[in-house]
Amino acid sequence: MAATFDPTFLFNKPTFCGTYFHAFKIFFAHWQTFMGLGLLLILVAAVIWIIIGFAFFASFFMAISSTVLPGISSSDAPSNYVGRFLLDRVLGITGASHVLAPHASRLLNKITDTSNDTTNDGFYNYDDGFFGDDGGMGNTTSVNTTNITAVLLAILPFFFLAMVLSLAATATFTGSLIRATAEAYTGVSPEFRSSLRYGWNAKWRIICFEFLFFVGVFIAYLVIVVLPVVLTGSLIAFVLLAIAYVIIYVVMVSSMTGAVPSIVIENVSTTGAFKRSWDLCKSSTCEIFCKLVVFSIGMEVIPQVISLIIMRPTYNTAHSRTGIIIDSIFSVLISGFYVVMTIVLSVVIYMGIRIVKEELTQVSFNQELALPAPDNQVNEVEASNEPIEYSV
């Protein structure tokens, strides 16, 4: 791992704008590794969902063929109506006094029911799909849950598998990007495979933390907003409690900014990450929140402006298809850049807090990551303990 730039300035106390300067400086110094990890994450997630999607549809049609199609026979209706019964069988609606009623496919035809709920005329309007032909006269419909249950049981495992694989991929690449950013602080060039290895080793702790954090946020929403509103039914209470929840949510998100970086960099446990991040960030929640908001707004507005200025005019030319392709590629690159920079910024915020609170130095951080000590020039700068001035 060869050195690419002198990271000494990264260990100065960061200002508000200096945080962004550090993040972008790190990214552009190692953009090949960072963009490679970011785009690979998007590609892996897309491939996972495509494969799971094909498996889902295959399972869905197999469930229909085994539970629905065998029930469609000539005894249900004349042969020219069998195709129309497929919709009815999928929905599980059965039972009728008329050969064509009350099947859901009749809703696709011209409605001829009197809709007066007093005449059993053999035709079924939208209201009769639930209550039978006009006020329950004749045989009423019943929902056959067997077919629906069979289809759901065939589908749910694929949703669960897709979620697990997506979370594992996201956690792996998140850990990889955190490790790569941390290595940039040591003055070495992050390696693609090495970063992936560290991310892979930390994936389950990251997943468990994110799951526990989500559960905590969800329970807080139920207790603070939903439950009181259900008990009181007051609109004013709902608005006030919603505002209170937003404030609490902001504090929770801001105070947990250092949790995942501490898992990867300091090798803390899932539960230990909560305490570690709270100890680091509790006194800086407002500053952290402001930094994240400004960054998010910038990453939303700037790409849109660039796209409107450069890409949109091509839509009005004869090469509009080329413009659309270019815009799509631009959107993918921006998505990858946004994913990478969000993680890099969280690490820079985490490191800035440690530098201020714990007086973290480059030498001690290299030892923490078990990496070679910085060169003599960096050691001399550290020994002098003189801040390095830089412009933003």
mmCIF file of C-alpha atoms in Angstrom:
data_model
loop_
_atom_site.group_PDB
_atom_site.id
_atom_site.type_symbol
_atom_site.label_atom_id
_atom_site.label_comp_id
_atom_site.label_asym_id
_atom_site.label_seq_id
_atom_site.Cartn_x
_atom_site.Cartn_y
_atom_site.Cartn_z
ATOM 1 C CA MET A 1 0.000 0.000 0.000
ATOM 2 C CA ALA A 2 1.896 3.028 -1.265
ATOM 3 C CA ALA A 3 1.359 6.503 0.087
ATOM 4 C CA THR A 4 -0.557 8.850 -2.197
ATOM 5 C CA PHE A 5 -0.784 12.130 -0.281
ATOM 6 C CA ASP A 6 0.270 13.518 3.074
ATOM 7 C CA PRO A 7 -2.750 13.074 5.379
ATOM 8 C CA THR A 8 -1.279 15.143 8.230
ATOM 9 C CA PHE A 9 -3.783 17.954 7.694
ATOM 10 C CA LEU A 10 -6.628 15.481 8.332
ATOM 11 C CA PHE A 11 -5.651 15.376 12.012
ATOM 12 C CA ASN A 12 -6.205 19.082 12.540
ATOM 13 C CA LYS A 13 -9.369 20.169 14.298
ATOM 14 C CA PRO A 14 -11.937 20.253 11.486
ATOM 15 C CA THR A 15 -14.138 23.269 10.893
ATOM 16 C CA PHE A 16 -17.666 23.021 9.493
ATOM 17 C CA CYS A 17 -16.538 23.523 5.902
ATOM 18 C CA GLY A 18 -13.280 21.714 6.616
ATOM 19 C CA THR A 19 -15.250 18.505 7.168
ATOM 20 C CA TYR A 20 -16.417 18.579 3.552
ATOM 21 C CA PHE A 21 -12.933 19.533 2.395
ATOM 22 C CA HIS A 22 -11.481 16.490 4.161
ATOM 23 C CA ALA A 23 -14.158 14.171 2.752
ATOM 24 C CA PHE A 24 -13.726 15.295 -0.860
ATOM 25 C CA LYS A 25 -9.944 15.364 -0.549
ATOM 26 C CA ILE A 26 -9.956 11.731 0.594
ATOM 27 C CA PHE A 27 -12.367 10.696 -2.152
ATOM 28 C CA PHE A 28 -10.480 12.315 -5.033
ATOM 29 C CA ALA A 29 -7.138 11.016 -3.750
ATOM 30 C CA HIS A 30 -8.461 7.430 -3.952
ATOM 31 C CA TRP A 31 -11.400 7.782 -6.332
ATOM 32 C CA GLN A 32 -10.671 4.535 -8.202
ATOM 33 C CA THR A 33 -11.121 2.425 -5.066
ATOM 34 C CA PHE A 34 -14.098 4.379 -3.758
ATOM 35 C CA MET A 35 -16.033 4.509 -7.025
ATOM 36 C CA GLY A 36 -15.194 0.882 -7.711
ATOM 37 C CA LEU A 37 -16.715 -0.134 -4.380
ATOM 38 C CA GLY A 38 -19.731 2.141 -4.821
ATOM 39 C CA LEU A 39 -20.583 1.013 -8.358
ATOM 40 C CA LEU A 40 -19.979 -2.621 -7.444
ATOM 41 C CA LEU A 41 -22.455 -2.240 -4.593
ATOM 42 C CA ILE A 42 -25.122 -0.920 -6.995
ATOM 43 C CA LEU A 43 -24.364 -3.698 -9.488
ATOM 44 C CA VAL A 44 -24.507 -6.459 -6.864
ATOM 45 C CA ALA A 45 -27.776 -5.125 -5.433
ATOM 46 C CA ALA A 46 -29.310 -4.948 -8.930
ATOM 47 C CA VAL A 47 -28.199 -8.493 -9.801
ATOM 48 C CA ILE A 48 -29.581 -9.835 -6.509
ATOM 49 C CA TRP A 49 -32.991 -8.286 -7.070
ATOM 50 C CA ILE A 50 -33.107 -9.382 -10.735
ATOM 51 C CA ILE A 51 -32.328 -12.996 -9.820
ATOM 52 C CA ILE A 52 -34.793 -12.961 -6.943
ATOM 53 C CA GLY A 53 -37.380 -11.350 -9.243
ATOM 54 C CA PHE A 54 -37.090 -14.162 -11.791
ATOM 55 C CA ALA A 55 -37.306 -16.743 -9.025
ATOM 56 C CA PHE A 56 -40.310 -14.933 -7.556
ATOM 57 C CA PHE A 57 -42.263 -14.946 -10.820
ATOM 58 C CA ALA A 58 -41.339 -18.564 -11.492
ATOM 59 C CA SER A 59 -42.577 -19.518 -8.027
ATOM 60 C CA PHE A 60 -45.718 -17.434 -8.499
ATOM 61 C CA PHE A 61 -46.679 -19.108 -11.760
ATOM 62 C CA MET A 62 -45.828 -22.541 -10.372
ATOM 63 C CA ALA A 63 -48.130 -21.853 -7.429
ATOM 64 C CA ILE A 64 -50.901 -20.797 -9.803
ATOM 65 C CA SER A 65 -50.427 -23.834 -12.013
ATOM 66 C CA SER A 66 -50.586 -26.192 -9.040
ATOM 67 C CA THR A 67 -53.441 -24.587 -7.104
ATOM 68 C CA VAL A 68 -55.531 -22.637 -9.623
ATOM 69 C CA LEU A 69 -55.367 -24.164 -13.071
ATOM 70 C CA PRO A 70 -56.309 -27.732 -11.990
ATOM 71 C CA GLY A 71 -59.554 -26.358 -10.602
ATOM 72 C CA ILE A 72 -60.598 -24.881 -13.928
ATOM 73 C CA SER A 73 -62.616 -27.530 -15.744
ATOM 74 C CA SER A 74 -65.538 -27.841 -18.072
ATOM 75 C CA SER A 75 -67.832 -28.387 -15.099
ATOM 76 C CA ASP A 76 -67.347 -24.801 -13.972
ATOM 77 C CA ALA A 77 -68.533 -23.225 -17.192
ATOM 78 C CA PRO A 78 -68.726 -23.754 -20.917
ATOM 79 C CA SER A 79 -65.331 -24.105 -22.573
ATOM 80 C CA ASN A 80 -65.475 -20.638 -24.072
ATOM 81 C CA TYR A 81 -65.611 -19.178 -20.550
ATOM 82 C CA VAL A 82 -62.761 -21.168 -19.029
ATOM 83 C CA GLY A 83 -60.172 -18.515 -19.848
ATOM 84 C CA ARG A 84 -62.212 -15.865 -18.073
ATOM 85 C CA PHE A 85 -62.311 -17.954 -14.909
ATOM 86 C CA LEU A 86 -58.532 -17.637 -14.431
ATOM 87 C CA LEU A 87 -58.916 -14.212 -12.787
ATOM 88 C CA ASP A 88 -61.646 -15.571 -10.527
ATOM 89 C CA ARG A 89 -59.568 -18.563 -9.482
ATOM 90 C CA VAL A 90 -56.501 -16.439 -8.721
ATOM 91 C CA LEU A 91 -58.596 -14.258 -6.446
ATOM 92 C CA GLY A 92 -60.179 -17.322 -4.869
ATOM 93 C CA ILE A 93 -63.780 -16.184 -5.452
ATOM 94 C CA THR A 94 -66.168 -19.116 -5.829
ATOM 95 C CA GLY A 95 -69.829 -19.945 -5.508
ATOM 96 C CA ALA A 96 -72.621 -18.784 -7.825
ATOM 97 C CA SER A 97 -76.160 -19.544 -8.861
ATOM 98 C CA HIS A 98 -75.469 -18.415 -12.400
ATOM 99 C CA VAL A 99 -72.882 -20.092 -14.617
ATOM 100 C CA LEU A 100 -71.035 -16.807 -15.149
ATOM 101 C CA ALA A 101 -71.658 -15.151 -11.781
ATOM 102 C CA PRO A 102 -70.396 -13.789 -9.410
ATOM 103 C CA HIS A 103 -66.967 -14.126 -10.958
ATOM 104 C CA ALA A 104 -64.699 -11.100 -10.832
ATOM 105 C CA SER A 105 -64.060 -11.232 -14.581
ATOM 106 C CA ARG A 106 -67.623 -10.086 -15.183
ATOM 107 C CA LEU A 107 -66.544 -6.705 -13.852
ATOM 108 C CA LEU A 108 -64.606 -6.330 -17.099
ATOM 109 C CA ASN A 109 -67.839 -6.518 -19.116
ATOM 110 C CA LYS A 110 -70.499 -3.901 -19.628
ATOM 111 C CA ILE A 111 -72.376 -3.472 -16.362
ATOM 112 C CA THR A 112 -76.064 -4.395 -16.830
ATOM 113 C CA ASP A 113 -77.119 -4.898 -13.210
ATOM 114 C CA THR A 114 -80.070 -2.804 -12.074
ATOM 115 C CA SER A 115 -78.079 -1.869 -8.941
ATOM 116 C CA ASN A 116 -81.283 -1.539 -6.948
ATOM 117 C CA ASP A 117 -80.432 -4.416 -4.597
ATOM 118 C CA THR A 118 -83.944 -5.777 -4.902
ATOM 119 C CA THR A 119 -83.923 -7.769 -8.124
ATOM 120 C CA ASN A 120 -82.160 -11.078 -8.610
ATOM 121 C CA ASP A 121 -81.530 -10.584 -12.316
ATOM 122 C CA GLY A 122 -78.547 -12.890 -12.713
ATOM 123 C CA PHE A 123 -76.163 -10.023 -13.499
ATOM 124 C CA TYR A 124 -73.528 -8.847 -11.027
ATOM 125 C CA ASN A 125 -72.484 -5.277 -10.502
ATOM 126 C CA TYR A 126 -69.480 -4.115 -8.444
ATOM 127 C CA ASP A 127 -71.559 -4.182 -5.258
ATOM 128 C CA ASP A 128 -72.627 -7.773 -5.827
ATOM 129 C CA GLY A 129 -69.033 -9.035 -5.813
ATOM 130 C CA PHE A 130 -69.196 -8.849 -2.017
ATOM 131 C CA PHE A 131 -72.852 -9.280 -1.138
ATOM 132 C CA GLY A 132 -74.253 -11.516 -3.854
ATOM 133 C CA ASP A 133 -76.727 -10.538 -6.569
ATOM 134 C CA ASP A 134 -78.678 -7.593 -5.139
ATOM 135 C CA GLY A 135 -79.035 -7.907 -1.421
ATOM 136 C CA GLY A 136 -77.755 -11.434 -1.032
ATOM 137 C CA MET A 137 -80.418 -13.123 -3.243
ATOM 138 C CA GLY A 138 -79.082 -16.342 -4.681
ATOM 139 C CA ASN A 139 -75.747 -17.778 -3.591
ATOM 140 C CA THR A 140 -73.361 -15.208 -2.145
ATOM 141 C CA THR A 141 -69.669 -15.162 -2.884
ATOM 142 C CA SER A 142 -67.090 -16.701 -0.607
ATOM 143 C CA VAL A 143 -63.337 -16.185 -0.580
ATOM 144 C CA ASN A 144 -61.266 -19.310 -0.959
ATOM 145 C CA THR A 145 -58.134 -18.547 1.059
ATOM 146 C CA THR A 146 -56.410 -21.816 0.161
ATOM 147 C CA ASN A 147 -55.157 -20.548 -3.200
ATOM 148 C CA ILE A 148 -54.116 -17.171 -1.824
ATOM 149 C CA THR A 149 -52.255 -18.779 1.083
ATOM 150 C CA ALA A 150 -50.424 -21.150 -1.263
ATOM 151 C CA VAL A 151 -49.273 -18.283 -3.478
ATOM 152 C CA LEU A 152 -48.152 -16.190 -0.491
ATOM 153 C CA LEU A 153 -46.230 -19.091 1.020
ATOM 154 C CA ALA A 154 -44.422 -19.517 -2.285
ATOM 155 C CA ILE A 155 -43.587 -15.805 -2.548
ATOM 156 C CA LEU A 156 -42.562 -14.848 0.997
ATOM 157 C CA PRO A 157 -39.329 -16.905 1.114
ATOM 158 C CA PHE A 158 -38.008 -15.024 -1.905
ATOM 159 C CA PHE A 159 -38.722 -11.656 -0.322
ATOM 160 C CA PHE A 160 -36.945 -12.791 2.833
ATOM 161 C CA LEU A 161 -33.976 -14.111 0.848
ATOM 162 C CA ALA A 162 -33.750 -10.903 -1.180
ATOM 163 C CA MET A 163 -33.761 -8.787 1.968
ATOM 164 C CA VAL A 164 -31.044 -10.880 3.640
ATOM 165 C CA LEU A 165 -28.790 -10.851 0.566
ATOM 166 C CA SER A 166 -29.303 -7.123 0.015
ATOM 167 C CA LEU A 167 -28.540 -6.317 3.646
ATOM 168 C CA ALA A 168 -25.430 -8.520 3.566
ATOM 169 C CA ALA A 169 -24.176 -6.849 0.376
ATOM 170 C CA THR A 170 -24.923 -3.348 1.652
ATOM 171 C CA ALA A 171 -23.277 -4.027 5.016
ATOM 172 C CA THR A 172 -20.202 -5.534 3.344
ATOM 173 C CA PHE A 173 -19.644 -2.581 1.050
ATOM 174 C CA THR A 174 -20.414 -0.100 3.829
ATOM 175 C CA GLY A 175 -17.726 -1.697 5.976
ATOM 176 C CA SER A 176 -15.360 -1.734 2.997
ATOM 177 C CA LEU A 177 -15.791 1.979 2.346
ATOM 178 C CA ILE A 178 -15.318 2.784 6.032
ATOM 179 C CA ARG A 179 -12.108 0.785 6.138
ATOM 180 C CA ALA A 180 -10.842 2.426 2.939
ATOM 181 C CA THR A 181 -11.541 5.888 4.369
ATOM 182 C CA ALA A 182 -9.776 5.001 7.609
ATOM 183 C CA GLU A 183 -6.717 3.790 5.705
ATOM 184 C CA ALA A 184 -6.619 7.102 3.836
ATOM 185 C CA TYR A 185 -6.039 8.790 7.223
ATOM 186 C CA THR A 186 -2.895 6.711 7.665
ATOM 187 C CA GLY A 187 -1.321 7.904 4.422
ATOM 188 C CA VAL A 188 -1.574 4.615 2.520
ATOM 189 C CA SER A 189 -3.602 3.847 -0.560
ATOM 190 C CA PRO A 190 -6.641 1.694 0.281
ATOM 191 C CA GLU A 191 -6.687 -1.655 -1.480
ATOM 192 C CA PHE A 192 -9.880 -2.950 -3.054
ATOM 193 C CA ARG A 193 -9.598 -6.561 -1.850
ATOM 194 C CA SER A 194 -8.333 -5.665 1.601
ATOM 195 C CA SER A 195 -11.218 -3.260 2.140
ATOM 196 C CA LEU A 196 -13.730 -5.860 1.006
ATOM 197 C CA ARG A 197 -12.263 -8.394 3.428
ATOM 198 C CA TYR A 198 -12.711 -6.058 6.389
ATOM 199 C CA GLY A 199 -16.225 -5.204 5.270
ATOM 200 C CA TRP A 200 -17.111 -8.882 4.929
ATOM 201 C CA ASN A 201 -15.859 -9.644 8.425
ATOM 202 C CA ALA A 202 -17.951 -6.837 9.942
ATOM 203 C CA LYS A 203 -21.147 -7.370 7.928
ATOM 204 C CA TRP A 204 -23.222 -9.222 10.552
ATOM 205 C CA ARG A 205 -22.425 -6.732 13.299
ATOM 206 C CA ILE A 206 -23.422 -3.907 10.963
ATOM 207 C CA ILE A 207 -26.667 -5.668 10.008
ATOM 208 C CA CYS A 208 -27.540 -6.357 13.644
ATOM 209 C CA PHE A 209 -26.866 -2.744 14.603
ATOM 210 C CA GLU A 210 -29.010 -1.387 11.764
ATOM 211 C CA PHE A 211 -31.815 -3.803 12.648
ATOM 212 C CA LEU A 212 -31.761 -2.860 16.337
ATOM 213 C CA PHE A 213 -31.628 0.830 15.452
ATOM 214 C CA PHE A 214 -34.609 0.443 13.110
ATOM 215 C CA VAL A 215 -36.569 -1.404 15.804
ATOM 216 C CA GLY A 216 -35.774 1.357 18.295
ATOM 217 C CA VAL A 217 -36.890 4.087 15.901
ATOM 218 C CA PHE A 218 -40.080 2.195 15.055
ATOM 219 C CA ILE A 219 -40.975 1.570 18.703
ATOM 220 C CA ALA A 220 -40.332 5.225 19.485
ATOM 221 C CA TYR A 221 -42.732 6.199 16.690
ATOM 222 C CA LEU A 222 -45.428 3.867 18.013
ATOM 223 C CA VAL A 223 -45.076 5.045 21.609
ATOM 224 C CA ILE A 224 -44.656 8.761 20.928
ATOM 225 C CA VAL A 225 -47.009 9.300 17.975
ATOM 226 C CA VAL A 226 -49.340 6.415 17.197
ATOM 227 C CA LEU A 227 -50.432 5.239 20.655
ATOM 228 C CA PRO A 228 -51.297 8.674 22.115
ATOM 229 C CA VAL A 229 -53.200 9.660 18.971
ATOM 230 C CA VAL A 230 -55.193 6.422 19.022
ATOM 231 C CA LEU A 231 -56.090 6.968 22.695
ATOM 232 C CA THR A 232 -56.916 10.688 22.448
ATOM 233 C CA GLY A 233 -57.937 11.142 18.810
ATOM 234 C CA SER A 234 -56.734 14.739 18.927
ATOM 235 C CA LEU A 235 -55.316 16.358 15.790
ATOM 236 C CA ILE A 236 -53.425 18.966 17.822
ATOM 237 C CA ALA A 237 -51.843 16.214 19.905
ATOM 238 C CA PHE A 238 -50.826 14.416 16.712
ATOM 239 C CA VAL A 239 -49.082 17.517 15.323
ATOM 240 C CA LEU A 240 -47.252 18.274 18.579
ATOM 241 C CA LEU A 241 -46.207 14.667 19.095
ATOM 242 C CA ALA A 242 -45.063 14.389 15.469
ATOM 243 C CA ILE A 243 -42.825 17.429 15.959
ATOM 244 C CA ALA A 244 -41.459 15.927 19.169
ATOM 245 C CA TYR A 245 -40.775 12.644 17.378
ATOM 246 C CA VAL A 246 -38.914 14.402 14.559
ATOM 247 C CA ILE A 247 -36.669 16.102 17.124
ATOM 248 C CA ILE A 248 -36.017 12.803 18.882
ATOM 249 C CA TYR A 249 -35.355 11.085 15.551
ATOM 250 C CA VAL A 250 -32.815 13.754 14.605
ATOM 251 C CA VAL A 251 -31.028 13.263 17.924
ATOM 252 C CA MET A 252 -31.044 9.474 17.474
ATOM 253 C CA VAL A 253 -29.651 9.592 13.937
ATOM 254 C CA SER A 254 -27.037 12.227 14.740
ATOM 255 C CA SER A 255 -25.876 10.539 17.931
ATOM 256 C CA MET A 256 -25.493 7.188 16.142
ATOM 257 C CA THR A 257 -23.375 8.565 13.283
ATOM 258 C CA GLY A 258 -20.228 7.054 14.778
ATOM 259 C CA ALA A 259 -21.682 3.613 15.479
ATOM 260 C CA VAL A 260 -20.906 1.800 12.222
ATOM 261 C CA PRO A 261 -17.446 3.393 11.850
ATOM 262 C CA SER A 262 -16.611 2.270 15.391
ATOM 263 C CA ILE A 263 -17.688 -1.292 14.511
ATOM 264 C CA VAL A 264 -15.314 -1.438 11.556
ATOM 265 C CA ILE A 265 -12.419 0.689 12.802
ATOM 266 C CA GLU A 266 -12.401 -0.080 16.538
ATOM 267 C CA ASN A 267 -13.874 -3.578 16.207
ATOM 268 C CA VAL A 268 -16.525 -2.962 18.871
ATOM 269 C CA SER A 269 -19.558 -5.209 19.275
ATOM 270 C CA THR A 270 -23.052 -4.466 18.000
ATOM 271 C CA THR A 271 -24.352 -3.365 21.381
ATOM 272 C CA GLY A 272 -21.082 -1.627 22.232
ATOM 273 C CA ALA A 273 -21.474 0.514 19.108
ATOM 274 C CA PHE A 274 -24.517 2.232 20.618
ATOM 275 C CA LYS A 275 -22.629 3.309 23.735
ATOM 276 C CA ARG A 276 -19.472 4.204 21.833
ATOM 277 C CA SER A 277 -21.304 6.403 19.355
ATOM 278 C CA TRP A 278 -23.384 8.065 22.077
ATOM 279 C CA ASP A 279 -20.275 8.906 24.107
ATOM 280 C CA LEU A 280 -18.630 10.448 21.042
ATOM 281 C CA CYS A 281 -21.543 12.278 19.443
ATOM 282 C CA LYS A 282 -23.939 13.273 22.237
ATOM 283 C CA SER A 283 -22.435 16.753 22.614
ATOM 284 C CA SER A 284 -22.255 17.368 18.847
ATOM 285 C CA THR A 285 -25.687 16.225 17.649
ATOM 286 C CA CYS A 286 -26.721 19.643 16.341
ATOM 287 C CA GLU A 287 -23.476 20.146 14.418
ATOM 288 C CA ILE A 288 -23.610 16.628 12.991
ATOM 289 C CA PHE A 289 -27.218 17.071 11.895
ATOM 290 C CA CYS A 290 -26.453 20.359 10.168
ATOM 291 C CA LYS A 291 -23.499 18.819 8.332
ATOM 292 C CA LEU A 292 -25.617 15.892 7.119
ATOM 293 C CA VAL A 293 -28.485 18.142 6.019
ATOM 294 C CA VAL A 294 -26.243 20.540 4.093
ATOM 295 C CA PHE A 295 -24.515 17.623 2.414
ATOM 296 C CA SER A 296 -27.817 15.920 1.478
ATOM 297 C CA ILE A 297 -29.256 19.121 0.017
ATOM 298 C CA GLY A 298 -26.096 19.748 -1.967
ATOM 299 C CA MET A 299 -26.037 16.207 -3.331
ATOM 300 C CA GLU A 300 -29.671 16.499 -4.401
ATOM 301 C CA VAL A 301 -29.549 19.981 -5.949
ATOM 302 C CA ILE A 302 -26.147 20.072 -7.666
ATOM 303 C CA PRO A 303 -26.606 16.891 -9.791
ATOM 304 C CA GLN A 304 -30.062 18.094 -10.862
ATOM 305 C CA VAL A 305 -28.651 21.432 -11.981
ATOM 306 C CA ILE A 306 -25.837 19.718 -13.893
ATOM 307 C CA SER A 307 -28.316 17.365 -15.532
ATOM 308 C CA LEU A 308 -30.595 20.227 -16.603
ATOM 309 C CA ILE A 309 -27.732 22.271 -18.014
ATOM 310 C CA ILE A 310 -25.818 19.536 -19.826
ATOM 311 C CA MET A 311 -28.200 16.655 -20.485
ATOM 312 C CA ARG A 312 -31.727 17.971 -20.988
ATOM 313 C CA PRO A 313 -31.087 20.033 -24.153
ATOM 314 C CA THR A 314 -30.203 16.824 -25.998
ATOM 315 C CA TYR A 315 -33.783 15.622 -25.552
ATOM 316 C CA ASN A 316 -34.981 18.225 -28.046
ATOM 317 C CA THR A 317 -32.576 17.161 -30.751
ATOM 318 C CA ALA A 318 -32.598 14.305 -33.199
ATOM 319 C CA HIS A 319 -30.244 12.442 -30.864
ATOM 320 C CA SER A 320 -32.682 12.349 -27.950
ATOM 321 C CA ARG A 321 -32.073 8.633 -27.429
ATOM 322 C CA THR A 322 -28.365 9.309 -26.990
ATOM 323 C CA GLY A 323 -29.194 12.028 -24.482
ATOM 324 C CA ILE A 324 -31.349 9.655 -22.477
ATOM 325 C CA ILE A 325 -28.559 7.064 -22.409
ATOM 326 C CA ILE A 326 -26.018 9.669 -21.310
ATOM 327 C CA ASP A 327 -28.393 10.935 -18.630
ATOM 328 C CA SER A 328 -28.948 7.379 -17.364
ATOM 329 C CA ILE A 329 -25.210 6.769 -17.111
ATOM 330 C CA PHE A 330 -24.818 10.113 -15.347
ATOM 331 C CA SER A 331 -27.555 9.150 -12.860
ATOM 332 C CA VAL A 332 -25.849 5.844 -12.074
ATOM 333 C CA LEU A 333 -22.513 7.569 -11.503
ATOM 334 C CA ILE A 334 -24.132 10.185 -9.278
ATOM 335 C CA SER A 335 -25.894 7.448 -7.296
ATOM 336 C CA GLY A 336 -22.593 5.674 -6.735
ATOM 337 C CA PHE A 337 -20.885 8.937 -5.819
ATOM 338 C CA TYR A 338 -23.655 9.809 -3.346
ATOM 339 C CA VAL A 339 -23.470 6.398 -1.659
ATOM 340 C CA VAL A 340 -19.697 6.627 -1.328
ATOM 341 C CA MET A 341 -19.588 10.220 -0.123
ATOM 342 C CA THR A 342 -22.290 9.633 2.496
ATOM 343 C CA ILE A 343 -20.158 6.917 4.084
ATOM 344 C CA VAL A 344 -16.904 8.850 3.689
ATOM 345 C CA LEU A 345 -18.494 11.900 5.333
ATOM 346 C CA SER A 346 -19.723 9.834 8.293
ATOM 347 C CA VAL A 347 -16.176 8.553 8.850
ATOM 348 C CA VAL A 348 -14.732 12.069 8.581
ATOM 349 C CA ILE A 349 -17.256 13.306 11.163
ATOM 350 C CA TYR A 350 -16.423 10.350 13.429
ATOM 351 C CA MET A 351 -12.680 10.936 13.072
ATOM 352 C CA GLY A 352 -13.037 14.675 13.667
ATOM 353 C CA ILE A 353 -14.804 14.043 16.967
ATOM 354 C CA ARG A 354 -12.123 11.573 18.059
ATOM 355 C CA ILE A 355 -9.358 13.996 17.094
ATOM 356 C CA VAL A 356 -10.919 16.711 19.257
ATOM 357 C CA LYS A 357 -12.118 14.634 22.214
ATOM 358 C CA GLU A 358 -9.454 11.947 22.395
ATOM 359 C CA GLU A 359 -6.549 13.893 20.848
ATOM 360 C CA LEU A 360 -6.115 11.142 18.280
ATOM 361 C CA THR A 361 -2.872 11.402 16.317
ATOM 362 C CA GLN A 362 -1.727 9.790 13.122
ATOM 363 C CA VAL A 363 0.791 7.591 14.934
ATOM 364 C CA SER A 364 -1.749 6.250 17.422
ATOM 365 C CA PHE A 365 -4.315 5.726 14.669
ATOM 366 C CA ASN A 366 -1.824 3.772 12.551
ATOM 367 C CA GLN A 367 -1.161 1.565 15.558
ATOM 368 C CA GLU A 368 -4.911 1.124 16.089
ATOM 369 C CA LEU A 369 -5.307 -0.134 12.514
ATOM 370 C CA ALA A 370 -2.122 -2.234 12.739
ATOM 371 C CA LEU A 371 -0.602 -0.347 9.816
ATOM 372 C CA PRO A 372 2.983 0.886 9.377
ATOM 373 C CA ALA A 373 3.898 4.071 11.212
ATOM 374 C CA PRO A 374 3.951 7.285 9.167
ATOM 375 C CA ASP A 375 7.216 8.450 7.647
ATOM 376 C CA ASN A 376 9.716 10.725 9.384
ATOM 377 C CA GLN A 377 8.218 13.883 7.970
ATOM 378 C CA VAL A 378 4.839 13.087 9.492
ATOM 379 C CA ASN A 379 6.462 12.160 12.809
ATOM 380 C CA GLU A 380 8.285 15.468 12.931
ATOM 381 C CA VAL A 381 5.090 17.399 12.267
ATOM 382 C CA GLU A 382 3.322 15.455 14.993
ATOM 383 C CA ALA A 383 6.156 15.999 17.458
ATOM 384 C CA SER A 384 6.106 19.735 16.874
ATOM 385 C CA ASN A 385 2.407 19.760 17.726
ATOM 386 C CA GLU A 386 1.940 22.784 15.482
ATOM 387 C CA PRO A 387 -1.308 23.053 13.521
ATOM 388 C CA ILE A 388 -1.033 23.062 9.772
ATOM 389 C CA GLU A 389 -2.885 25.848 8.017
ATOM 390 C CA TYR A 390 -4.854 25.065 4.897
ATOM 391 C CA SER A 391 -7.461 26.901 2.913
ATOM 392 C CA VAL A 392 -10.886 25.612 2.059
#
